[in-house]
PDB file of C-alpha atoms in Angstrom:
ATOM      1  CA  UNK A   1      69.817 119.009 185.990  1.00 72.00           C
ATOM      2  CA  UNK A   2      72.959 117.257 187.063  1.00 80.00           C
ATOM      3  CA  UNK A   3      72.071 118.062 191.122  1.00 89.00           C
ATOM      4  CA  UNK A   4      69.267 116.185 190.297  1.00 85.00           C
ATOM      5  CA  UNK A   5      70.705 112.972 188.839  1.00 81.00           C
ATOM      6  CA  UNK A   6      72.913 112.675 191.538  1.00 85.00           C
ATOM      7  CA  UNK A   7      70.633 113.466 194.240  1.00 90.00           C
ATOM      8  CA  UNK A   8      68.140 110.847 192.351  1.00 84.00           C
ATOM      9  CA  UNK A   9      71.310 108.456 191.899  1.00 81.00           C
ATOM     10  CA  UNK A  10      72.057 108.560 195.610  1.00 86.00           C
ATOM     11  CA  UNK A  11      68.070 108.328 196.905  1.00 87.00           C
ATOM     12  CA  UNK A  12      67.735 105.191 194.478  1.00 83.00           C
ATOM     13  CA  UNK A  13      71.033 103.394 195.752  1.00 82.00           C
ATOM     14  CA  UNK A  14      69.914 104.293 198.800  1.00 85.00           C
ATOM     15  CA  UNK A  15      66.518 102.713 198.264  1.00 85.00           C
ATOM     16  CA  UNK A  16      67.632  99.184 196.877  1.00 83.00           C
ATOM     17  CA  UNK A  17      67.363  97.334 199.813  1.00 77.00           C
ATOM     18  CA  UNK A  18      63.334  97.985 200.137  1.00 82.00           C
ATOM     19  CA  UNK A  19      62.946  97.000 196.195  1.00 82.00           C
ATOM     20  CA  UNK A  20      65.747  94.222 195.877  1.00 81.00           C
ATOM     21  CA  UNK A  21      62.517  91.356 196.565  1.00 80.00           C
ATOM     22  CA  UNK A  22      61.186  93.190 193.429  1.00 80.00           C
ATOM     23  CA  UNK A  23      63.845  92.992 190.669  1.00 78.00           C
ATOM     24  CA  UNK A  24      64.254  89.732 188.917  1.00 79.00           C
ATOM     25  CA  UNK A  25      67.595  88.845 186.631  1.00 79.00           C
ATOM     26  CA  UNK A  26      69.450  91.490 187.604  1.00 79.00           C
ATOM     27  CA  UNK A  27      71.435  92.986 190.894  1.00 81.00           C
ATOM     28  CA  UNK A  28      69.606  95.933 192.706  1.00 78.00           C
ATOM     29  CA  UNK A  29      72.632  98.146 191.712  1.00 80.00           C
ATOM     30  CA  UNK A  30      72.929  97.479 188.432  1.00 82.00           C
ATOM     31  CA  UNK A  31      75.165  99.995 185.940  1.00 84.00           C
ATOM     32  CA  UNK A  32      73.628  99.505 183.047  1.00 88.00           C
ATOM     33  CA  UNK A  33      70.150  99.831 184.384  1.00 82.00           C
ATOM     34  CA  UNK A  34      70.874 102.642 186.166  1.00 80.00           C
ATOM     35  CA  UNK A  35      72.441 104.724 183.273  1.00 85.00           C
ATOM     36  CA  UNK A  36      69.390 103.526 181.027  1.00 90.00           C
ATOM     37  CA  UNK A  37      67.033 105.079 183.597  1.00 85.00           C
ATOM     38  CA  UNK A  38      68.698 108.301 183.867  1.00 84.00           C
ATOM     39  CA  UNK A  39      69.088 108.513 180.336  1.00 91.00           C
ATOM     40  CA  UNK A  40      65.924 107.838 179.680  1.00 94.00           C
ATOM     41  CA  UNK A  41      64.235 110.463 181.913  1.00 88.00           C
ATOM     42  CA  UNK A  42      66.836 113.234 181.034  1.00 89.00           C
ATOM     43  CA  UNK A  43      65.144 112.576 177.229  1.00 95.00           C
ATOM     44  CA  UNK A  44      62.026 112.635 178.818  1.00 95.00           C
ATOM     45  CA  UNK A  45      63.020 115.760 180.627  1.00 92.00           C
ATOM     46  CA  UNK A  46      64.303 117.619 177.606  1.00 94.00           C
ATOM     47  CA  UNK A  47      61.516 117.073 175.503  1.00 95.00           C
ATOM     48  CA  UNK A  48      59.016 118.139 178.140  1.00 96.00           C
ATOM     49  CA  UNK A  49      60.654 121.309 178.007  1.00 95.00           C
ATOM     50  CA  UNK A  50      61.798 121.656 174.315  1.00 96.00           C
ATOM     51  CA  UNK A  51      58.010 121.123 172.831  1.00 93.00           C
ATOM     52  CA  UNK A  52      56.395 124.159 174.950  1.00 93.00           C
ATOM     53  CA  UNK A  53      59.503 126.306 173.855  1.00 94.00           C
ATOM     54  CA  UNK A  54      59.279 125.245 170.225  1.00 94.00           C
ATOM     55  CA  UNK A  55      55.165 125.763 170.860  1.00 91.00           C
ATOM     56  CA  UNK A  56      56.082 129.747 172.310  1.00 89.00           C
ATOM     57  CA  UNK A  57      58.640 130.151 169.858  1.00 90.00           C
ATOM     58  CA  UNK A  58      56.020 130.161 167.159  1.00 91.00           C
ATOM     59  CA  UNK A  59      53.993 132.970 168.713  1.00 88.00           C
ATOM     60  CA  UNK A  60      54.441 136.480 166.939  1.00 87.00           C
ATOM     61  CA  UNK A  61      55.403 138.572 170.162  1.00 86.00           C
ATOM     62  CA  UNK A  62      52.837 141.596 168.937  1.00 87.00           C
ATOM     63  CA  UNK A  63      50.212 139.206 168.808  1.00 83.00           C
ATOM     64  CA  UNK A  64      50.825 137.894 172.052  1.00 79.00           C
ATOM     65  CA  UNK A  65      51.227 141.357 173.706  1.00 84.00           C
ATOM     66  CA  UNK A  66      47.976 142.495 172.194  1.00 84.00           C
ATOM     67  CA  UNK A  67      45.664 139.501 173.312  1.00 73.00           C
ATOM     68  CA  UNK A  68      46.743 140.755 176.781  1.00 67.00           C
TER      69      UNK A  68
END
């Protein structure tokens, strides 16, 4: 997960030039935006995969190994 931020970090400094005409009120490399943004989508990230697991987690393992 962290080789992601940073490759996502450095891909979206990177890509400030092409959106700076876009951003209004605040400077294309903003710190506070940026940490809100990754902070945000590592929450996103961690509850995309912590509701399936909690979801399998309930499963009885018998009952799953017999439907198959």
């Amino acid at each position: 997960m962290l080789v992601g931020i940073g490759v996502g970090l450095g891909g979206s400094f990177a890509l400030t030039r092409a959106i700076q005409s876009l951003l209004f009120g605040i400077t294309p490399t903003d710190p506070l935006t940026f940490c809100a943004v990754v902070l945000l989508l590592c929450i996103v990230a961690l509850l995309a995969c912590y509701i399936p697991a909690r979801h399998a987690a309930k499963v009885d393992p018998i009952v799953a190994l017999r439907y198959e």
